[in-house]
Amino acid sequence: MPVIQCDIREGWSDEQKAALADGITSVVSKVGNVPVERIHVVIREGRGLHFMFGGEHVAEYEPPGDG
Amino acid sequence: MPVIQCDIREGWSDEQKAALADGITSVVSKVGNVPVERIHVVIREGRGLHFMFGGEHVAEYEPPGDG
Amino acid sequence: MPVIQCDIREGWSDEQKAALADGITSVVSKVGNVPVERIHVVIREGRGLHFMFGGEHVAEYEPPGDG
Amino acid sequence: MPVIQCDIREGWSDEQKAALADGITSVVSKVGNVPVERIHVVIREGRGLHFMFGGEHVAEYEPPGDG
Amino acid sequence: MPVIQCDIREGWSDEQKAALADGITSVVSKVGNVPVERIHVVIREGRGLHFMFGGEHVAEYEPPGDG
Amino acid sequence: MPVIQCDIREGWSDEQKAALADGITSVVSKVGNVPVERIHVVIREGRGLHFMFGGEHVAEYEPPGDG
């Protein structure tokens, strides 16, 4: 029944989000001896402006260019 | 002063969201003898990919088709 | 997969907490057509001082006296 | 290491969001004698419908008109 | 209707907690032009072990000695 | 700047909590290419009664007996 919430800056690919939830589920299950069936992970994302860390706003995500 | 937060997968209609907040407010008020005026409900929604449950990602919302 | 979090002031009885989680689970299931098996409710409690509402701290819980 | 989360209705300008995070960081640092480097602020925003307060949904944000 | 949640390490005095909630309410009200009546602040506290920051656990709170 | 919150039922040892925060920090850092210095993990714990999952309350933690 552990519930894990992740607030991240936007820009993670779908593969990264899937790996994040997978990895966290695995850690919780192994460390806490909790069946995977009982673990809930929620991911939320937001703009860089929505995160302040150490008194500075996080930079906005810049999609990789192709130039 | 209870604060209730709901993280749901996107796809609920406005009517469903309104009913969710109404229903939760009512439960909290009745069970806890708390005046409705002091109850706060926050709803957040996200893609299916943003929810992992039992080790599997929740399916993405598919709007009902009309075909 | 909905996750519902409730922050309440301490003082609710076990019966009230059980009814709170039951009632919220029921509302979420009915309104959102979500199987009960996929609903997670977390309750957290704290002192009145830990809640500020409308600019005023919530009164501390006073257990009922027997005098 | 304090973590502060803010759920607000959409409609705040970037300047307001920046001032919100700045102001909260400053309050936490001064009141708790915590170095700014250790303070994390997360802002999340949502539609008015996603907030119920006192049994009523919060009005949707209306961008200022120019008529 | 803004809801602000603060997770802090235990050890803040009641006066500090009151000042934290007061200060945050004031910032939210002024920056967002929100009536104080509609602002909710929740404080939660935990052991140092319950906070990991920068890969290191936060030290446990040590009450001031009198030696 | 990712912030990860974990709500777990009480009963985890200090070693398990440390391993939980370490493991999550590692997953977030590797998957998201985020420096460890910018990752925040918060753990909260509560009684079994404070968790409802699948319509049933989680059992209360029973410390291991020595009989």
CSV table of C-alpha atoms in Angstrom, one decimal:
chain,number,residue,atom,x,y,z
A,1,MET,CA,0.0,0.0,0.0
A,2,PRO,CA,2.9,2.5,-0.3
A,3,VAL,CA,2.0,5.5,-2.4
A,4,ILE,CA,4.9,7.3,-4.1
A,5,GLN,CA,4.4,10.7,-5.7
A,6,CYS,CA,7.0,12.2,-8.1
A,7,ASP,CA,6.9,15.9,-9.1
A,8,ILE,CA,9.3,16.4,-12.0
A,9,ARG,CA,10.0,19.1,-14.5
A,10,GLU,CA,8.5,18.4,-17.9
A,11,GLY,CA,10.7,17.0,-20.6
A,12,TRP,CA,11.1,13.4,-19.6
A,13,SER,CA,10.4,11.0,-22.4
A,14,ASP,CA,7.7,8.3,-22.1
A,15,GLU,CA,10.5,5.8,-21.8
A,16,GLN,CA,12.1,7.7,-18.9
A,17,LYS,CA,8.7,8.0,-17.1
A,18,ALA,CA,8.1,4.3,-17.5
A,19,ALA,CA,11.6,3.5,-16.2
A,20,LEU,CA,11.1,5.9,-13.3
A,21,ALA,CA,7.9,4.2,-12.2
A,22,ASP,CA,9.3,0.8,-12.8
A,23,GLY,CA,12.5,1.6,-10.8
A,24,ILE,CA,10.7,3.1,-7.9
A,25,THR,CA,8.2,0.2,-7.7
A,26,SER,CA,11.1,-2.2,-7.7
A,27,VAL,CA,12.9,-0.3,-4.9
A,28,VAL,CA,9.9,-0.1,-2.7
A,29,SER,CA,9.0,-3.8,-3.2
A,30,LYS,CA,12.5,-5.0,-2.5
A,31,VAL,CA,13.4,-2.8,0.4
A,32,GLY,CA,10.0,-3.0,2.1
A,33,ASN,CA,9.1,-6.6,1.2
A,34,VAL,CA,5.9,-5.2,-0.3
A,35,PRO,CA,4.1,-7.1,-3.1
A,36,VAL,CA,4.3,-5.1,-6.3
A,37,GLU,CA,0.5,-5.4,-6.5
A,38,ARG,CA,0.1,-3.1,-3.6
A,39,ILE,CA,2.4,-0.2,-4.8
A,40,HIS,CA,1.0,2.9,-6.4
A,41,VAL,CA,3.2,5.5,-8.2
A,42,VAL,CA,2.0,8.8,-9.4
A,43,ILE,CA,4.0,11.1,-11.6
A,44,ARG,CA,3.2,14.8,-12.1
A,45,GLU,CA,5.1,17.2,-14.3
A,46,GLY,CA,5.3,21.0,-14.6
A,47,ARG,CA,7.2,23.8,-16.1
A,48,GLY,CA,10.6,24.8,-14.8
A,49,LEU,CA,9.0,28.0,-13.5
A,50,HIS,CA,6.9,25.8,-11.2
A,51,PHE,CA,10.0,24.5,-9.4
A,52,MET,CA,12.2,26.7,-7.1
A,53,PHE,CA,15.2,25.1,-5.7
A,54,GLY,CA,17.8,26.8,-3.6
A,55,GLY,CA,16.2,30.1,-4.2
A,56,GLU,CA,16.4,29.8,-8.0
A,57,HIS,CA,13.8,28.8,-10.5
A,58,VAL,CA,14.6,25.7,-12.5
A,59,ALA,CA,15.3,26.4,-16.1
A,60,GLU,CA,12.5,25.7,-18.6
A,61,TYR,CA,12.8,22.5,-20.6
A,62,GLU,CA,14.3,23.0,-24.0
A,63,PRO,CA,13.6,20.2,-26.4
A,64,PRO,CA,16.7,19.1,-28.2
A,65,GLY,CA,17.3,20.9,-31.4
A,66,ASP,CA,18.3,19.3,-34.6
A,67,GLY,CA,20.5,22.0,-36.0
B,1,MET,CA,-10.0,22.4,7.7
B,2,PRO,CA,-9.6,19.0,6.1
B,3,VAL,CA,-7.8,19.1,2.8
B,4,ILE,CA,-8.5,16.3,0.3
B,5,GLN,CA,-6.3,15.7,-2.7
B,6,CYS,CA,-7.4,13.5,-5.6
B,7,ASP,CA,-5.0,12.3,-8.3
B,8,ILE,CA,-7.0,10.7,-11.1
B,9,ARG,CA,-6.3,9.7,-14.7
B,10,GLU,CA,-7.6,12.2,-17.2
B,11,GLY,CA,-10.8,11.4,-18.9
B,12,TRP,CA,-13.4,12.2,-16.3
B,13,SER,CA,-16.1,14.6,-17.5
B,14,ASP,CA,-16.8,17.9,-15.8
B,15,GLU,CA,-19.9,16.3,-14.4
B,16,GLN,CA,-17.9,13.5,-12.9
B,17,LYS,CA,-15.3,15.8,-11.4
B,18,ALA,CA,-18.1,18.0,-9.9
B,19,ALA,CA,-19.7,14.9,-8.4
B,20,LEU,CA,-16.4,13.6,-7.1
B,21,ALA,CA,-15.7,16.9,-5.2
B,22,ASP,CA,-19.3,17.1,-4.0
B,23,GLY,CA,-19.4,13.5,-2.8
B,24,ILE,CA,-16.1,13.8,-1.0
B,25,THR,CA,-17.1,17.0,0.7
B,26,SER,CA,-20.3,15.4,1.8
B,27,VAL,CA,-18.5,12.3,3.3
B,28,VAL,CA,-15.9,14.4,5.1
B,29,SER,CA,-18.6,16.7,6.5
B,30,LYS,CA,-20.9,14.0,7.7
B,31,VAL,CA,-18.3,11.6,9.1
B,32,GLY,CA,-16.1,14.2,10.8
B,33,ASN,CA,-18.8,16.7,11.8
B,34,VAL,CA,-16.9,19.3,9.9
B,35,PRO,CA,-18.8,22.3,8.4
B,36,VAL,CA,-18.7,22.3,4.7
B,37,GLU,CA,-17.2,25.8,4.7
B,38,ARG,CA,-14.0,24.4,6.1
B,39,ILE,CA,-13.4,21.6,3.6
B,40,HIS,CA,-11.0,21.9,0.7
B,41,VAL,CA,-10.9,19.4,-2.2
B,42,VAL,CA,-8.2,19.5,-4.9
B,43,ILE,CA,-8.4,17.4,-8.1
B,44,ARG,CA,-5.3,16.7,-10.3
B,45,GLU,CA,-5.3,14.7,-13.4
B,46,GLY,CA,-2.6,13.1,-15.6
B,47,ARG,CA,-2.0,10.7,-18.4
B,48,GLY,CA,-2.3,6.9,-17.9
B,49,LEU,CA,1.5,6.8,-18.2
B,50,HIS,CA,1.7,8.9,-15.1
B,51,PHE,CA,0.1,6.2,-12.9
B,52,MET,CA,1.7,2.9,-12.2
B,53,PHE,CA,-0.3,0.5,-10.2
B,54,GLY,CA,0.7,-3.1,-9.3
B,55,GLY,CA,3.7,-2.8,-11.5
B,56,GLU,CA,1.8,-1.9,-14.6
B,57,HIS,CA,1.1,1.5,-16.2
B,58,VAL,CA,-2.5,2.5,-16.4
B,59,ALA,CA,-3.9,2.5,-19.9
B,60,GLU,CA,-4.2,5.8,-21.6
B,61,TYR,CA,-7.6,7.3,-21.7
B,62,GLU,CA,-9.4,6.7,-25.0
B,63,PRO,CA,-12.2,9.1,-25.7
B,64,PRO,CA,-15.3,7.2,-26.7
B,65,GLY,CA,-15.5,6.7,-30.4
B,66,ASP,CA,-18.6,7.1,-32.4
B,67,GLY,CA,-18.0,4.6,-35.2
C,1,MET,CA,-5.7,3.9,-9.8
C,2,PRO,CA,-7.1,7.1,-8.2
C,3,VAL,CA,-5.1,8.1,-5.1
C,4,ILE,CA,-6.9,10.2,-2.5
C,5,GLN,CA,-5.0,11.9,0.3
C,6,CYS,CA,-6.8,13.3,3.4
C,7,ASP,CA,-5.1,15.7,5.8
C,8,ILE,CA,-7.2,16.1,8.9
C,9,ARG,CA,-6.7,17.4,12.4
C,10,GLU,CA,-6.1,14.7,15.0
C,11,GLY,CA,-9.1,13.7,17.1
C,12,TRP,CA,-11.1,11.5,14.7
C,13,SER,CA,-11.9,8.1,16.2
C,14,ASP,CA,-10.9,4.9,14.5
C,15,GLU,CA,-14.5,4.4,13.5
C,16,GLN,CA,-14.6,7.9,11.9
C,17,LYS,CA,-11.4,7.2,10.0
C,18,ALA,CA,-12.7,3.9,8.7
C,19,ALA,CA,-15.9,5.6,7.6
C,20,LEU,CA,-14.0,8.3,5.9
C,21,ALA,CA,-11.9,5.9,3.9
C,22,ASP,CA,-14.9,3.8,3.1
C,23,GLY,CA,-17.1,6.7,2.1
C,24,ILE,CA,-14.4,8.2,-0.2
C,25,THR,CA,-13.7,4.9,-1.8
C,26,SER,CA,-17.3,4.5,-2.5
C,27,VAL,CA,-17.7,7.9,-4.0
C,28,VAL,CA,-14.7,7.5,-6.2
C,29,SER,CA,-15.8,4.1,-7.4
C,30,LYS,CA,-19.3,5.1,-8.2
C,31,VAL,CA,-18.6,8.5,-9.8
C,32,GLY,CA,-15.6,7.4,-11.8
C,33,ASN,CA,-16.7,3.8,-12.6
C,34,VAL,CA,-13.4,2.6,-11.0
C,35,PRO,CA,-13.2,-0.8,-9.5
C,36,VAL,CA,-12.7,-0.6,-5.7
C,37,GLU,CA,-9.6,-2.7,-6.1
C,38,ARG,CA,-7.8,0.1,-7.8
C,39,ILE,CA,-8.5,2.9,-5.3
C,40,HIS,CA,-6.0,4.0,-2.7
C,41,VAL,CA,-6.8,6.3,0.2
C,42,VAL,CA,-4.2,7.7,2.6
C,43,ILE,CA,-5.1,9.6,5.8
C,44,ARG,CA,-2.7,11.8,7.6
C,45,GLU,CA,-3.4,13.7,10.8
C,46,GLY,CA,-1.8,16.5,12.6
C,47,ARG,CA,-2.2,19.0,15.5
C,48,GLY,CA,-4.5,22.0,15.1
C,49,LEU,CA,-1.4,24.2,15.0
C,50,HIS,CA,-0.4,22.4,11.8
C,51,PHE,CA,-3.5,23.7,10.0
C,52,MET,CA,-4.1,27.3,9.1
C,53,PHE,CA,-7.3,28.2,7.5
C,54,GLY,CA,-8.5,31.7,6.6
C,55,GLY,CA,-5.5,33.2,8.4
C,56,GLU,CA,-6.3,31.5,11.7
C,57,HIS,CA,-4.8,28.4,13.2
C,58,VAL,CA,-7.3,25.6,13.8
C,59,ALA,CA,-8.0,25.0,17.5
C,60,GLU,CA,-6.2,22.0,19.1
C,61,TYR,CA,-8.2,18.9,19.6
C,62,GLU,CA,-9.7,18.6,23.0
C,63,PRO,CA,-10.6,15.1,24.0
C,64,PRO,CA,-14.1,15.0,25.5
C,65,GLY,CA,-14.0,15.4,29.2
C,66,ASP,CA,-16.0,13.3,31.6
C,67,GLY,CA,-16.7,15.8,34.3
D,1,MET,CA,15.2,20.4,3.4
D,2,PRO,CA,11.7,21.8,3.7
D,3,VAL,CA,9.5,21.0,0.8
D,4,ILE,CA,6.6,23.3,0.1
D,5,GLN,CA,3.9,22.4,-2.4
D,6,CYS,CA,1.4,25.0,-3.7
D,7,ASP,CA,-1.8,24.0,-5.5
D,8,ILE,CA,-3.3,27.1,-7.2
D,9,ARG,CA,-6.0,27.8,-9.7
D,10,GLU,CA,-4.6,28.6,-13.1
D,11,GLY,CA,-4.3,32.2,-14.2
D,12,TRP,CA,-1.3,33.5,-12.2
D,13,SER,CA,1.2,35.3,-14.4
D,14,ASP,CA,4.8,34.1,-14.6
D,15,GLU,CA,5.7,37.1,-12.4
D,16,GLN,CA,3.2,36.1,-9.8
D,17,LYS,CA,4.4,32.5,-9.7
D,18,ALA,CA,8.0,33.7,-9.4
D,19,ALA,CA,7.1,36.0,-6.6
D,20,LEU,CA,5.1,33.3,-4.9
D,21,ALA,CA,8.1,30.9,-4.9
D,22,ASP,CA,10.5,33.7,-3.9
D,23,GLY,CA,8.2,34.8,-1.0
D,24,ILE,CA,7.7,31.4,0.3
D,25,THR,CA,11.4,30.5,0.2
D,26,SER,CA,12.1,33.7,2.1
D,27,VAL,CA,9.6,33.0,4.8
D,28,VAL,CA,10.7,29.4,5.3
D,29,SER,CA,14.4,30.5,5.4
D,30,LYS,CA,13.8,33.3,7.9
D,31,VAL,CA,11.4,31.6,10.2
D,32,GLY,CA,13.1,28.2,10.3
D,33,ASN,CA,16.7,29.4,10.0
D,34,VAL,CA,17.1,27.1,7.0
D,35,PRO,CA,19.6,27.9,4.3
D,36,VAL,CA,17.9,28.9,1.0
D,37,GLU,CA,19.9,26.2,-0.7
D,38,ARG,CA,17.9,23.5,1.1
D,39,ILE,CA,14.4,24.7,0.3
D,40,HIS,CA,12.3,23.3,-2.5
D,41,VAL,CA,9.1,24.8,-3.7
D,42,VAL,CA,6.7,23.1,-6.2
D,43,ILE,CA,3.8,24.9,-7.8
D,44,ARG,CA,0.9,23.1,-9.5
D,45,GLU,CA,-2.0,24.7,-11.2
D,46,GLY,CA,-5.4,23.5,-12.3
D,47,ARG,CA,-8.8,24.6,-13.5
D,48,GLY,CA,-11.3,26.2,-11.2
D,49,LEU,CA,-13.4,23.0,-11.5
D,50,HIS,CA,-10.5,21.1,-9.9
D,51,PHE,CA,-10.9,23.1,-6.7
D,52,MET,CA,-13.9,22.8,-4.4
D,53,PHE,CA,-13.9,25.0,-1.4
D,54,GLY,CA,-16.7,25.3,1.1
D,55,GLY,CA,-18.9,23.1,-1.0
D,56,GLU,CA,-18.6,25.2,-4.1
D,57,HIS,CA,-16.4,24.9,-7.1
D,58,VAL,CA,-14.0,27.7,-7.7
D,59,ALA,CA,-14.9,29.8,-10.7
D,60,GLU,CA,-12.9,29.2,-13.8
D,61,TYR,CA,-10.2,31.7,-14.6
D,62,GLU,CA,-11.3,34.3,-17.0
D,63,PRO,CA,-8.4,36.0,-18.8
D,64,PRO,CA,-8.8,39.8,-18.6
D,65,GLY,CA,-10.7,41.1,-21.7
D,66,ASP,CA,-9.7,44.1,-23.6
D,67,GLY,CA,-13.1,45.5,-24.5
E,1,MET,CA,-8.5,28.4,-2.6
E,2,PRO,CA,-4.8,27.9,-2.8
E,3,VAL,CA,-3.6,25.0,-0.7
E,4,ILE,CA,-0.1,25.1,0.6
E,5,GLN,CA,1.6,22.0,2.1
E,6,CYS,CA,4.8,22.2,4.1
E,7,ASP,CA,6.9,19.1,5.0
E,8,ILE,CA,9.5,20.1,7.5
E,9,ARG,CA,11.9,18.3,9.8
E,10,GLU,CA,10.7,18.2,13.4
E,11,GLY,CA,12.1,20.6,15.8
E,12,TRP,CA,10.4,23.9,14.9
E,13,SER,CA,8.8,25.6,18.0
E,14,ASP,CA,5.1,26.4,18.0
E,15,GLU,CA,6.0,30.0,17.5
E,16,GLN,CA,8.0,29.1,14.4
E,17,LYS,CA,5.2,27.0,13.0
E,18,ALA,CA,2.7,29.8,13.6
E,19,ALA,CA,5.0,32.3,11.9
E,20,LEU,CA,5.5,29.9,9.0
E,21,ALA,CA,1.8,29.5,8.4
E,22,ASP,CA,1.2,33.3,8.9
E,23,GLY,CA,4.0,34.2,6.5
E,24,ILE,CA,3.0,31.9,3.8
E,25,THR,CA,-0.7,32.9,4.0
E,26,SER,CA,0.5,36.5,3.7
E,27,VAL,CA,2.7,35.9,0.7
E,28,VAL,CA,-0.1,33.9,-1.1
E,29,SER,CA,-2.7,36.5,-0.4
E,30,LYS,CA,-0.5,39.5,-1.5
E,31,VAL,CA,1.0,37.9,-4.6
E,32,GLY,CA,-2.1,36.2,-5.8
E,33,ASN,CA,-4.7,38.8,-4.7
E,34,VAL,CA,-6.5,36.0,-2.9
E,35,PRO,CA,-8.6,36.7,0.2
E,36,VAL,CA,-7.0,35.2,3.3
E,37,GLU,CA,-10.3,33.5,3.9
E,38,ARG,CA,-9.7,31.2,1.0
E,39,ILE,CA,-6.1,30.1,1.8
E,40,HIS,CA,-5.3,26.8,3.5
E,41,VAL,CA,-1.9,25.9,4.9
E,42,VAL,CA,-1.0,22.4,6.2
E,43,ILE,CA,2.3,21.6,8.0
E,44,ARG,CA,3.6,18.1,8.4
E,45,GLU,CA,6.8,17.2,10.3
E,46,GLY,CA,9.0,14.2,10.4
E,47,ARG,CA,12.3,12.9,11.6
E,48,GLY,CA,15.5,13.8,9.9
E,49,LEU,CA,15.8,10.3,8.6
E,50,HIS,CA,12.5,10.9,6.7
E,51,PHE,CA,14.2,13.5,4.5
E,52,MET,CA,16.9,12.8,2.0
E,53,PHE,CA,18.4,15.8,0.2
E,54,GLY,CA,21.2,15.7,-2.2
E,55,GLY,CA,21.7,12.0,-1.5
E,56,GLU,CA,22.2,12.5,2.2
E,57,HIS,CA,19.8,12.0,5.1
E,58,VAL,CA,19.1,15.1,7.0
E,59,ALA,CA,20.5,15.1,10.5
E,60,GLU,CA,18.1,14.3,13.3
E,61,TYR,CA,16.9,17.2,15.3
E,62,GLU,CA,18.8,17.7,18.5
E,63,PRO,CA,17.0,19.7,21.2
E,64,PRO,CA,19.2,22.4,22.6
E,65,GLY,CA,21.0,21.2,25.6
E,66,ASP,CA,21.4,23.1,28.8
E,67,GLY,CA,24.9,22.1,29.7
F,1,MET,CA,14.7,19.3,-8.6
F,2,PRO,CA,12.5,16.3,-8.6
F,3,VAL,CA,10.6,15.9,-5.3
F,4,ILE,CA,9.6,12.4,-4.3
F,5,GLN,CA,7.1,11.7,-1.5
F,6,CYS,CA,6.6,8.3,0.0
F,7,ASP,CA,3.6,7.4,2.2
F,8,ILE,CA,4.2,4.1,3.9
F,9,ARG,CA,2.7,2.1,6.7
F,10,GLU,CA,4.7,2.4,9.9
F,11,GLY,CA,7.0,-0.5,10.8
F,12,TRP,CA,9.9,0.0,8.4
F,13,SER,CA,13.3,-0.1,10.2
F,14,ASP,CA,15.7,2.8,10.0
F,15,GLU,CA,17.8,0.7,7.7
F,16,GLN,CA,14.8,0.1,5.4
F,17,LYS,CA,13.9,3.8,5.3
F,18,ALA,CA,17.5,4.7,4.5
F,19,ALA,CA,17.6,2.1,1.7
F,20,LEU,CA,14.3,3.4,0.4
F,21,ALA,CA,15.5,7.0,0.1
F,22,ASP,CA,18.8,5.9,-1.3
F,23,GLY,CA,17.3,3.6,-3.9
F,24,ILE,CA,14.7,6.2,-5.0
F,25,THR,CA,17.4,8.9,-5.3
F,26,SER,CA,19.5,6.5,-7.4
F,27,VAL,CA,16.6,5.7,-9.8
F,28,VAL,CA,15.6,9.3,-10.3
F,29,SER,CA,19.2,10.3,-10.9
F,30,LYS,CA,20.0,7.6,-13.4
F,31,VAL,CA,16.7,7.6,-15.3
F,32,GLY,CA,16.4,11.4,-15.5
F,33,ASN,CA,20.0,12.4,-15.7
F,34,VAL,CA,19.5,14.6,-12.7
F,35,PRO,CA,22.4,15.3,-10.3
F,36,VAL,CA,21.8,13.7,-6.9
F,37,GLU,CA,22.3,17.2,-5.4
F,38,ARG,CA,18.9,18.3,-6.8
F,39,ILE,CA,16.8,15.4,-5.6
F,40,HIS,CA,14.6,15.6,-2.6
F,41,VAL,CA,12.9,12.6,-1.0
F,42,VAL,CA,10.3,12.8,1.8
F,43,ILE,CA,9.0,9.8,3.7
F,44,ARG,CA,5.8,9.9,5.8
F,45,GLU,CA,4.5,7.0,7.8
F,46,GLY,CA,1.1,6.2,9.4
F,47,ARG,CA,-0.9,3.5,11.0
F,48,GLY,CA,-2.4,0.7,8.9
F,49,LEU,CA,-5.8,2.2,9.6
F,50,HIS,CA,-4.7,5.3,7.7
F,51,PHE,CA,-4.3,3.4,4.5
F,52,MET,CA,-7.2,1.9,2.6
F,53,PHE,CA,-6.4,-0.1,-0.5
F,54,GLY,CA,-8.9,-2.0,-2.6
F,55,GLY,CA,-11.7,-1.2,-0.2
F,56,GLU,CA,-9.9,-2.7,2.8
F,57,HIS,CA,-7.9,-1.2,5.5
F,58,VAL,CA,-4.3,-2.2,5.7
F,59,ALA,CA,-3.5,-4.3,8.7
F,60,GLU,CA,-1.8,-2.6,11.6
F,61,TYR,CA,1.9,-3.2,11.9
F,62,GLU,CA,2.8,-5.9,14.4
F,63,PRO,CA,6.3,-5.7,15.8
F,64,PRO,CA,8.0,-9.1,15.5
F,65,GLY,CA,7.4,-11.1,18.7
F,66,ASP,CA,10.1,-13.0,20.5
F,67,GLY,CA,8.0,-15.9,21.7
